[in-house]
Coordinates of C-alpha atoms and ligand atoms in Angstrom, one line a residue:
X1 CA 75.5 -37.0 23.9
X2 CA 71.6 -38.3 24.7
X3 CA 70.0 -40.4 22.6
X4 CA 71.0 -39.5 19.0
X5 CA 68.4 -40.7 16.3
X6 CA 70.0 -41.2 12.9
X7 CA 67.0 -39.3 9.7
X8 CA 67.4 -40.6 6.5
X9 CA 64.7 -38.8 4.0
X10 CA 65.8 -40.6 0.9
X11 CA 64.6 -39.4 -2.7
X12 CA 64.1 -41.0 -6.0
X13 CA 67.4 -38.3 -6.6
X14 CA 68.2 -37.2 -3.2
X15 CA 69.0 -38.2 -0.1
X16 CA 68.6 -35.8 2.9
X17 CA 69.9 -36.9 6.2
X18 CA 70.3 -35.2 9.8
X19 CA 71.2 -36.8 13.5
X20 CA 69.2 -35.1 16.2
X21 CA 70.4 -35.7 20.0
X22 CA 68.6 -34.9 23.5
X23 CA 65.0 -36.6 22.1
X24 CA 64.9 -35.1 18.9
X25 CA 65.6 -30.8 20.6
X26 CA 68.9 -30.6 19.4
X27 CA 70.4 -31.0 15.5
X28 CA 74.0 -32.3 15.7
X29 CA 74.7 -32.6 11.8
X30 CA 72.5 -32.4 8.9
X31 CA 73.2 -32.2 4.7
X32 CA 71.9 -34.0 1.7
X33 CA 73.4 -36.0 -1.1
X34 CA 72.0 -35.1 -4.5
X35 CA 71.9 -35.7 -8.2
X36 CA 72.1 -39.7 -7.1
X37 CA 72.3 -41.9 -9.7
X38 CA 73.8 -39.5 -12.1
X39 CA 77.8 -38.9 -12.4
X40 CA 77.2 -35.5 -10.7
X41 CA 76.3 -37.0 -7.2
X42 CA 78.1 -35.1 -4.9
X43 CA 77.2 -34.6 -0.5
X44 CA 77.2 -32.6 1.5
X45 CA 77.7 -32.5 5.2
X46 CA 77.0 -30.0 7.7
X47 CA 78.6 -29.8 11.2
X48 CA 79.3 -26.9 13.6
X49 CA 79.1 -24.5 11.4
X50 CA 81.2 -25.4 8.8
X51 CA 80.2 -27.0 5.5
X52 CA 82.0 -29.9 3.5
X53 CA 81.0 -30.7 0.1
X54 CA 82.6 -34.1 -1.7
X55 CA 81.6 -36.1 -5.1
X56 CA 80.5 -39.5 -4.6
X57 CA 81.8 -41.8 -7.7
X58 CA 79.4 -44.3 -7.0
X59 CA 76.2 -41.9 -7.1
X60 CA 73.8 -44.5 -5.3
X61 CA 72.0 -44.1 -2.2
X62 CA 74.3 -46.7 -0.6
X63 CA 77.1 -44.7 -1.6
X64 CA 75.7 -42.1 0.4
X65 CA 74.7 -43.8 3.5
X66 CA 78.8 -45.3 3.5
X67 CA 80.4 -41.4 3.1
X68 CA 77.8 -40.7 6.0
X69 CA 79.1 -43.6 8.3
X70 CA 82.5 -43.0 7.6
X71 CA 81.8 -39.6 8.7
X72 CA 79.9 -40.5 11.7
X73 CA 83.2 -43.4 12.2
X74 CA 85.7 -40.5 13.0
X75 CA 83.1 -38.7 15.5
X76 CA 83.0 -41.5 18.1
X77 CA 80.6 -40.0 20.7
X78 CA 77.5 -38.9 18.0
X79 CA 78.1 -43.0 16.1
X80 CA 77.8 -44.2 19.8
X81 CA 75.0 -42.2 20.7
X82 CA 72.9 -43.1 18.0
X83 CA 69.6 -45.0 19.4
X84 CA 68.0 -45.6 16.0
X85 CA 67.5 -44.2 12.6
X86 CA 64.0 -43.0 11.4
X87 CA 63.4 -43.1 7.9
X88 CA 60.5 -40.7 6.2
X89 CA 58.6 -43.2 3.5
X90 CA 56.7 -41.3 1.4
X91 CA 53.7 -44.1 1.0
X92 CA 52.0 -46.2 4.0
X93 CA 48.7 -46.8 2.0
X94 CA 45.7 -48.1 4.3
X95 CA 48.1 -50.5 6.4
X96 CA 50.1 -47.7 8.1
X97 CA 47.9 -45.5 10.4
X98 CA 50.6 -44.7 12.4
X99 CA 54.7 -45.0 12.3
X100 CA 56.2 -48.3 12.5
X101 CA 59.2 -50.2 13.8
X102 CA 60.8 -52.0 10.5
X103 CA 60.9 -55.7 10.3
X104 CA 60.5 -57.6 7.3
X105 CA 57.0 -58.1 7.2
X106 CA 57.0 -54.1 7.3
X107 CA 59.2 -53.9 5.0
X108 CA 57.2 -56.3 2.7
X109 CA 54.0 -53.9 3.2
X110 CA 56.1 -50.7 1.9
X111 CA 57.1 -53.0 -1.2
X112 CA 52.9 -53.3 -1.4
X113 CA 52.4 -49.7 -1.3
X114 CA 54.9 -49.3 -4.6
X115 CA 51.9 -49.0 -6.9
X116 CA 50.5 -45.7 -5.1
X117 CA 54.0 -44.3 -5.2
X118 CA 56.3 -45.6 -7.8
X119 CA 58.7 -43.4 -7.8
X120 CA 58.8 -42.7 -3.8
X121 CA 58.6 -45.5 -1.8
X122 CA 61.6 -47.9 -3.7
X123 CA 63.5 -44.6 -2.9
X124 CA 62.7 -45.1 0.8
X125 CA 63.4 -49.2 0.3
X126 CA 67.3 -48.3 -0.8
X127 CA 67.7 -46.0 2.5
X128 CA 66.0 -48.4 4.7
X129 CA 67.9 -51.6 3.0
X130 CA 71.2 -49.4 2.9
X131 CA 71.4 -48.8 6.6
X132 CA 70.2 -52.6 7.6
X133 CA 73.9 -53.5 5.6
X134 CA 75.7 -50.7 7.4
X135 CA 73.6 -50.4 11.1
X136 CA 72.5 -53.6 11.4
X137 CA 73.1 -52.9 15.1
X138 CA 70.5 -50.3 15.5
X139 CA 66.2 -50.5 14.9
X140 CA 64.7 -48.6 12.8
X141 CA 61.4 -47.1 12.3
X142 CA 59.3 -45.8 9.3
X143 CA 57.4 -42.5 9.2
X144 CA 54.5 -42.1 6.7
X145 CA 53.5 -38.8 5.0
X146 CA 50.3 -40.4 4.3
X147 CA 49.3 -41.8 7.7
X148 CA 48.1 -38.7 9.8
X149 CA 45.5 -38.7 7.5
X150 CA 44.2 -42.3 7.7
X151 CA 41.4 -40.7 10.1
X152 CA 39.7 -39.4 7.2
X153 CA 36.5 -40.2 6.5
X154 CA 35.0 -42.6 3.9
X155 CA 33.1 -39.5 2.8
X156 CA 35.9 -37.2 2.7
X157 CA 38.6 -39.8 1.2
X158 CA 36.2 -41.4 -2.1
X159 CA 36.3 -40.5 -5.2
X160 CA 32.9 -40.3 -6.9
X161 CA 33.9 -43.1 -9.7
X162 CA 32.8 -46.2 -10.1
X163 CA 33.9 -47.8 -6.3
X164 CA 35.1 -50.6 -7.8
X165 CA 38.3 -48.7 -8.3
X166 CA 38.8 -48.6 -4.2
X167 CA 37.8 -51.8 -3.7
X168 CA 40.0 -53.7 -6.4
X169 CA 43.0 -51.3 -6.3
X170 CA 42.8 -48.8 -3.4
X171 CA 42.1 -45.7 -5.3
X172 CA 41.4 -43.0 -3.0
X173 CA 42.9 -40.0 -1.0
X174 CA 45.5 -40.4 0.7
X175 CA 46.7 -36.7 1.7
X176 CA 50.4 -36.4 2.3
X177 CA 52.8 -33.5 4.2
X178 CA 50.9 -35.6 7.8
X179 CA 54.0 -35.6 9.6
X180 CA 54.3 -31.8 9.0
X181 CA 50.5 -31.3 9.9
X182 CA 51.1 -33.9 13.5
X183 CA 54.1 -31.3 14.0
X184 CA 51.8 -28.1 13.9
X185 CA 48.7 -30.1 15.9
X186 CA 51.2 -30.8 18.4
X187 CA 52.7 -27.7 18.8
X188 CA 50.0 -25.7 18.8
X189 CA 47.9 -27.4 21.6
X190 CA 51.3 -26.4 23.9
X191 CA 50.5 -23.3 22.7
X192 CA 46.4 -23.2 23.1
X193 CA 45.5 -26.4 24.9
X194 CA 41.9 -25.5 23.7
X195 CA 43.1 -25.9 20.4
X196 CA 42.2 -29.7 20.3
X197 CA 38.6 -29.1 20.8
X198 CA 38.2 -26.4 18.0
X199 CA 38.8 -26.4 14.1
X200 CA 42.0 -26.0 13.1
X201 CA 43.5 -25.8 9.7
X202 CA 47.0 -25.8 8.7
X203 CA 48.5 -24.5 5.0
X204 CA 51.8 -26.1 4.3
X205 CA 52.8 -24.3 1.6
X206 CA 56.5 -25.0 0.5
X207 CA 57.3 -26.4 -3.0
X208 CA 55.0 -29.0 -2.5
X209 CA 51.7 -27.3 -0.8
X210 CA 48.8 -28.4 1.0
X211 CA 46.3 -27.9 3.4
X212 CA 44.6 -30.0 6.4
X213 CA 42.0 -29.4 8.3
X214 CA 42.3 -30.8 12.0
X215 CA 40.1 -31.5 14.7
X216 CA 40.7 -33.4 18.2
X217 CA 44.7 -33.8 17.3
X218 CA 43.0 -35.9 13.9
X219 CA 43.2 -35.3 9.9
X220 CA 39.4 -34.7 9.1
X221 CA 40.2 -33.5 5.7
X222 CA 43.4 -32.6 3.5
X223 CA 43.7 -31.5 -0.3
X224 CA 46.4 -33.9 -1.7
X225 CA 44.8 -37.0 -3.0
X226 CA 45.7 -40.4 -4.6
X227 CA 48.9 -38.5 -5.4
X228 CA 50.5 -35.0 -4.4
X229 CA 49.4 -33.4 -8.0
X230 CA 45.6 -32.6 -6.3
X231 CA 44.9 -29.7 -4.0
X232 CA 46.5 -26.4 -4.5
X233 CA 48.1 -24.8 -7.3
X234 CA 52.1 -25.5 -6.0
X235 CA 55.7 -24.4 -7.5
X236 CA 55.5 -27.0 -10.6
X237 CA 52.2 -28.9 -9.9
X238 CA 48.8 -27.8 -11.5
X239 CA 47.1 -28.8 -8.3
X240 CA 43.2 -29.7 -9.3
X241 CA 42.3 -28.6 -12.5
X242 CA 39.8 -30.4 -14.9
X243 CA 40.4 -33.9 -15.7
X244 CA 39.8 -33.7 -19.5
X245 CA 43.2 -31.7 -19.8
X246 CA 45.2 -34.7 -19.4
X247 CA 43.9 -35.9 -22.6
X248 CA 43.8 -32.6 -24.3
X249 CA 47.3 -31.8 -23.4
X250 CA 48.3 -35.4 -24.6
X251 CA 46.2 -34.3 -27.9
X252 CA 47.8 -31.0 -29.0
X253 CA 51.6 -32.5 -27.6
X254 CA 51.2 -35.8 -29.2
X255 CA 52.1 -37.2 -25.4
X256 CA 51.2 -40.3 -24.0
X257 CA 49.1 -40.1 -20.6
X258 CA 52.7 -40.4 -18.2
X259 CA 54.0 -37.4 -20.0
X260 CA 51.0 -35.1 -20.1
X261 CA 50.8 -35.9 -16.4
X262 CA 54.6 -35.1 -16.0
X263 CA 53.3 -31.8 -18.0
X264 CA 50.9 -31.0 -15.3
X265 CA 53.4 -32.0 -12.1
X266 CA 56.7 -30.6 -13.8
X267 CA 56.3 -27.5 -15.7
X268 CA 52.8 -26.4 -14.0
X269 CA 52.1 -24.3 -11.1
X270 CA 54.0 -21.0 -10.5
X271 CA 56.9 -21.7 -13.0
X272 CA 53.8 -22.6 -15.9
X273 CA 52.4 -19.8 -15.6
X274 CA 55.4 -17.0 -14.6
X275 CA 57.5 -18.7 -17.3
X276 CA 60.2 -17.5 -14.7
X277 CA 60.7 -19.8 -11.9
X278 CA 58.9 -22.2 -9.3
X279 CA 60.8 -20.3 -6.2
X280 CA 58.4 -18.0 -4.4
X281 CA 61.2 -15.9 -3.4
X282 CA 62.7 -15.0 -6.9
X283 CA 58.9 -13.9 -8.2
X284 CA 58.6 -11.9 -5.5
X285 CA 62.0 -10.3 -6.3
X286 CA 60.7 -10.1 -9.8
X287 CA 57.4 -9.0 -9.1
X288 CA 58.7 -5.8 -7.1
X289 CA 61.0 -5.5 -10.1
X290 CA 57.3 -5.0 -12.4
X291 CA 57.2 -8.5 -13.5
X292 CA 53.4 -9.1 -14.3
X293 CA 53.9 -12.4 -15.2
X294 CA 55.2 -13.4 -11.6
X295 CA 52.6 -11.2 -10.4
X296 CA 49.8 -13.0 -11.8
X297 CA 51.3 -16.7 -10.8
X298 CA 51.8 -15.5 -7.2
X299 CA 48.0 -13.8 -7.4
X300 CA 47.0 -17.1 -8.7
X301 CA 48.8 -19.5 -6.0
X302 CA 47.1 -17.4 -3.5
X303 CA 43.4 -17.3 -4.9
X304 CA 43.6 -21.0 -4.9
X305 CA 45.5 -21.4 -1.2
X306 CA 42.5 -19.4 0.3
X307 CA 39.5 -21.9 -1.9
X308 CA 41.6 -25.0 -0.6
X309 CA 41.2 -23.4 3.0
X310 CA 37.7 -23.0 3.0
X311 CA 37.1 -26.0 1.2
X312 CA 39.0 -28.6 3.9
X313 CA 37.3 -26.1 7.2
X314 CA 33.6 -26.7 5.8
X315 CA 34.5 -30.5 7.0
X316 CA 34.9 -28.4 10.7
X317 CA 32.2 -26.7 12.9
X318 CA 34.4 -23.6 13.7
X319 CA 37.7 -22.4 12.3
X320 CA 39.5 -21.6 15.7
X321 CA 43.2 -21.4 14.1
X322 CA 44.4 -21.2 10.7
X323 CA 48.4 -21.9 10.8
X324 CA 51.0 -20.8 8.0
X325 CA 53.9 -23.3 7.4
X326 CA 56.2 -24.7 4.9
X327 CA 59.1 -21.9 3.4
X328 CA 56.5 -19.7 1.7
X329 CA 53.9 -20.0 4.8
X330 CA 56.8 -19.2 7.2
X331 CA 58.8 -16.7 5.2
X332 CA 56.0 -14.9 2.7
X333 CA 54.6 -11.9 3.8
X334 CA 52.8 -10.8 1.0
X335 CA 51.4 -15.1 0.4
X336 CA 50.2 -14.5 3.8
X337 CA 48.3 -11.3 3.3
X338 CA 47.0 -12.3 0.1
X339 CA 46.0 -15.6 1.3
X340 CA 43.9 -13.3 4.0
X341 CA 42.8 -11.0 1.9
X342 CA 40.8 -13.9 0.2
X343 CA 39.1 -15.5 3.2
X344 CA 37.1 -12.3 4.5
X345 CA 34.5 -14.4 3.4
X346 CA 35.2 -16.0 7.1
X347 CA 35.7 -12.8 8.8
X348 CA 39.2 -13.9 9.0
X349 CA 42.1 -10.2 9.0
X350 CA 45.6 -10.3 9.3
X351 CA 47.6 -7.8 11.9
X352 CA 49.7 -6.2 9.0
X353 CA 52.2 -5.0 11.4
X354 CA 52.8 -8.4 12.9
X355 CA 52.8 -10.0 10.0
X356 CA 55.1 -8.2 8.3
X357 CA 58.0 -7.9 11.4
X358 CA 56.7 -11.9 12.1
X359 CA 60.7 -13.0 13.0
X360 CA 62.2 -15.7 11.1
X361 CA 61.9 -19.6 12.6
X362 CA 59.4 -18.5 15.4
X363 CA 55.8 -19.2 16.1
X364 CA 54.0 -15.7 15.9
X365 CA 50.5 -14.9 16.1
X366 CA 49.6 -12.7 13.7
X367 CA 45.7 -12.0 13.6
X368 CA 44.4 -8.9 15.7
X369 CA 43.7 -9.5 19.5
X370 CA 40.1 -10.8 19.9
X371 CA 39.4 -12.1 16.4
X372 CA 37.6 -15.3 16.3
X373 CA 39.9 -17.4 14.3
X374 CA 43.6 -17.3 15.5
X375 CA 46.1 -16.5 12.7
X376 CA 49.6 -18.4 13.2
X377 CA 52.4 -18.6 11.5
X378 CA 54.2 -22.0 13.2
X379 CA 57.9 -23.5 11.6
X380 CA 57.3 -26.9 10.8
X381 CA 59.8 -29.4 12.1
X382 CA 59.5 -32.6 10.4
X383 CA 62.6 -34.2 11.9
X384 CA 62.0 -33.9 15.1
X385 CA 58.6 -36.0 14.7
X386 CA 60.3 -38.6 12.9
X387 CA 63.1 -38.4 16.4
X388 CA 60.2 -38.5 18.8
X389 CA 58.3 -41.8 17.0
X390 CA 61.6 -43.1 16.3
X391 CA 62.2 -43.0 20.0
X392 CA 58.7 -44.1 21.4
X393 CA 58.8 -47.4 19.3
X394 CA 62.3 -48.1 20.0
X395 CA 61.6 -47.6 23.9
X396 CA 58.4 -49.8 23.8
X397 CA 59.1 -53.2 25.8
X398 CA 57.6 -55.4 23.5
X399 CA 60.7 -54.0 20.8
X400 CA 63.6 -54.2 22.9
X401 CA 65.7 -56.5 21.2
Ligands
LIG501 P1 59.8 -28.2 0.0 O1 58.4 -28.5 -0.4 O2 60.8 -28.5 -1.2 O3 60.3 -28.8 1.3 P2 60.2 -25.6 1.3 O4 59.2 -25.9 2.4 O5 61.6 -25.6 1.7 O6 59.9 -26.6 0.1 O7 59.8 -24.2 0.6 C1 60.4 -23.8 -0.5 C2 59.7 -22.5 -0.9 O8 59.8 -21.5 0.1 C3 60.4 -21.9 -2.2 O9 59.4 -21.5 -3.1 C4 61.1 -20.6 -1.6 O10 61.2 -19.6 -2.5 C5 60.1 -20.3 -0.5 N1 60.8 -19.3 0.5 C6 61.8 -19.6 1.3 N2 62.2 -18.4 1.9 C7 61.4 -17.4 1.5 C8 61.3 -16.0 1.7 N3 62.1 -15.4 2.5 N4 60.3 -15.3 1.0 C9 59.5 -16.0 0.2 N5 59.5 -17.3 -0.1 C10 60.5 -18.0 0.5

């Protein structure tokens, strides 16, 4: 086996993990551990074809990272084939524009970016600190969901508040899902190697959801903010909505400011408003079963999806390709059309046929022939970004240890 990088994605509750061999094309094992730090934790693994679930009595993410080893200790040729391990960290701030080989002064600067993601990035520290104790052998490298979009502008990425607040304590946007949106850039200038001198924007819409618009293989604009709660409406998140209902929610619930956030990031979004669930797939199922409720939330998710669009493409000078990702942009039909539906505005149509036969896990075009803007749907592939800069920092000279 070729160069095998080791992914660790760890949660505040999860931990998801995968090794990808041959440069990041080919995934050798993948699973997740979840419920971590509760006496539920259980993991499980996932290896030709077959599946293997097992409790883990110590439910902690270094409990996790030692059932993975072990595994990884009775498979010889993937632990010896292992190059690195590339960890996704949720929060780079302004000090990571790009991914980054982890020593301890990087590891210091995550600790720095705690305050912008409290409950994230010491998640990331216990998978980063867990596999120094048990692969203290191999380097590892840190990928940022924030630093794609570090090529914003300072017009695009201020708040209008007093800017005293960015200057003192780094309030801004930050925009997140980047490694997602690097994937699609990347992919789709194989695909149309004009693409990097047009406007392109991308709609990663999964439970979390945002949009990006992308010019010249750059982040010129995005709809998350300061945190993932800004931008589109999204399976439990409010997405934007007016400020004042922070304090008005904390009025009528007698709820301090944390939990009337919580209010608007947990029990907001398509499950607030369907009452039913957060899973696009099961208010579909409802919906064709004549559940209005699940109607109106997926109507709603959709209305706002196409005002996020045109809001991050008036930062571009055309709109060349507008690309559906994320398990409800690769797998909705109807999210798609309705999305579409919503942007005539931009003289922008869907080919029903080929969006409704668009086959699943493939790239598929599915705009008519000669339209001006390109309609794609694209499968993201997180992983193997965080394989390919895991790879390309460990291979640079001045690293070789
Ligand atoms: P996350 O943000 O957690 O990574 P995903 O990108 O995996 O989320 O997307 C999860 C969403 O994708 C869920 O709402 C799920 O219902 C939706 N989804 C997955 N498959 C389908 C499908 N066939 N039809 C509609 N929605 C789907």
């Amino acid at each position: 086996m070729k160069e095998a990088v080791l992914i660790i994605n760890s949660g505040s509750s999860s931990l998801k993990f995968a090794v990808l061999s041959h440069a990041g094309e080919k995934l050798v094992m993948q699973g997740v551990a979840d419920r971590l730090n509760s006496n539920q934790a259980e993991i499980t693994i996932n290896y030709a074809q077959t599946s293997k679930k097992a409790a883990l009595v110590d439910g902690s993410h270094q409990a996790a990272l030692i059932q993975i080893k072990q595994w990884l200790e009775q498979k010889p040729d993937i632990l010896n084939s292992l190059t690195g391990v590339g960890h996704r960290i949720v929060h780079g701030g302004e000090r990571f524009t790009d991914s980054a080989l982890i020593d301890e002064q990087a590891i210091q600067q995550i600790k720095a970016c705690i305050p912008l993601a409290p409950l994230h990035n010491p998640a990331g520290l216990k998978g980063i600190e867990a596999c120094f104790s048990l692969f203290g052998h191999l380097p590892q490298v840190a990928v940022f969901d924030t630093s794609f979009h570090q090529t914003l502008s300072n017009v695009e990425y201020l708040y209008p508040i007093p800017i005293r607040y960015y200057r003192d304590h780094g309030l801004r946007k930050y925009g997140f899902h980047g490694t997602s949106f690097r994937y699609i850039s990347r992919k789709l200038t194989q695909l149309e190697p004009e693409s990097t001198n047009s406007g392109v924007v991308v709609a990663h819409l999964g439970n979390g959801a945002s949009t990006c618009a992308i010019f010249n293989g750059q982040s010129v604009d995005t709809s998350m903010g300061l945190t993932p709660l800004e931008g589109m409406m999204m399976g439990t998140r409010s997405g934007s909505v007016d400020p004042t209902l922070v304090a008005a929610i904390a009025q009528r619930d007698q709820l301090n400011t944390d939990d009337a956030l919580t209010v608007l990031s947990k029990e907001s979004g398509l499950l607030g408003i369907s009452e039913l669930s957060n899973d696009c797939r099961t208010l579909e199922e409802a919906m064709n079963a004549g559940d209005e409720r699940a109607k109106l939330a997926l109507d709603m998710f959709c209305t706002r999806a196409a005002k996020n669009i045109v809001s991050v493409a008036t930062s571009l000078t055309t709109l060349s390709h507008l690309v559906f990702t994320g398990g409800i942009g690769e797998n909705s039909n109807y999210v798609r059309q309705n999305i579409v539906q919503n942007l005539s505005i931009l003289g922008i149509q869907l080919d029903t046929k080929e969006n409704i036969k668009c086959p699943r896990g493939q790239t598929h075009l599915i705009s008519p022939a000669q339209q001006r803007t390109k309609v794609w749907v694209i499968p993201t592939n997180e992983e193997l970004m965080i394989a390919l800069d895991t790879i390309k920092l460990i291979r640079q000279p001045e690293n070789v240890v």
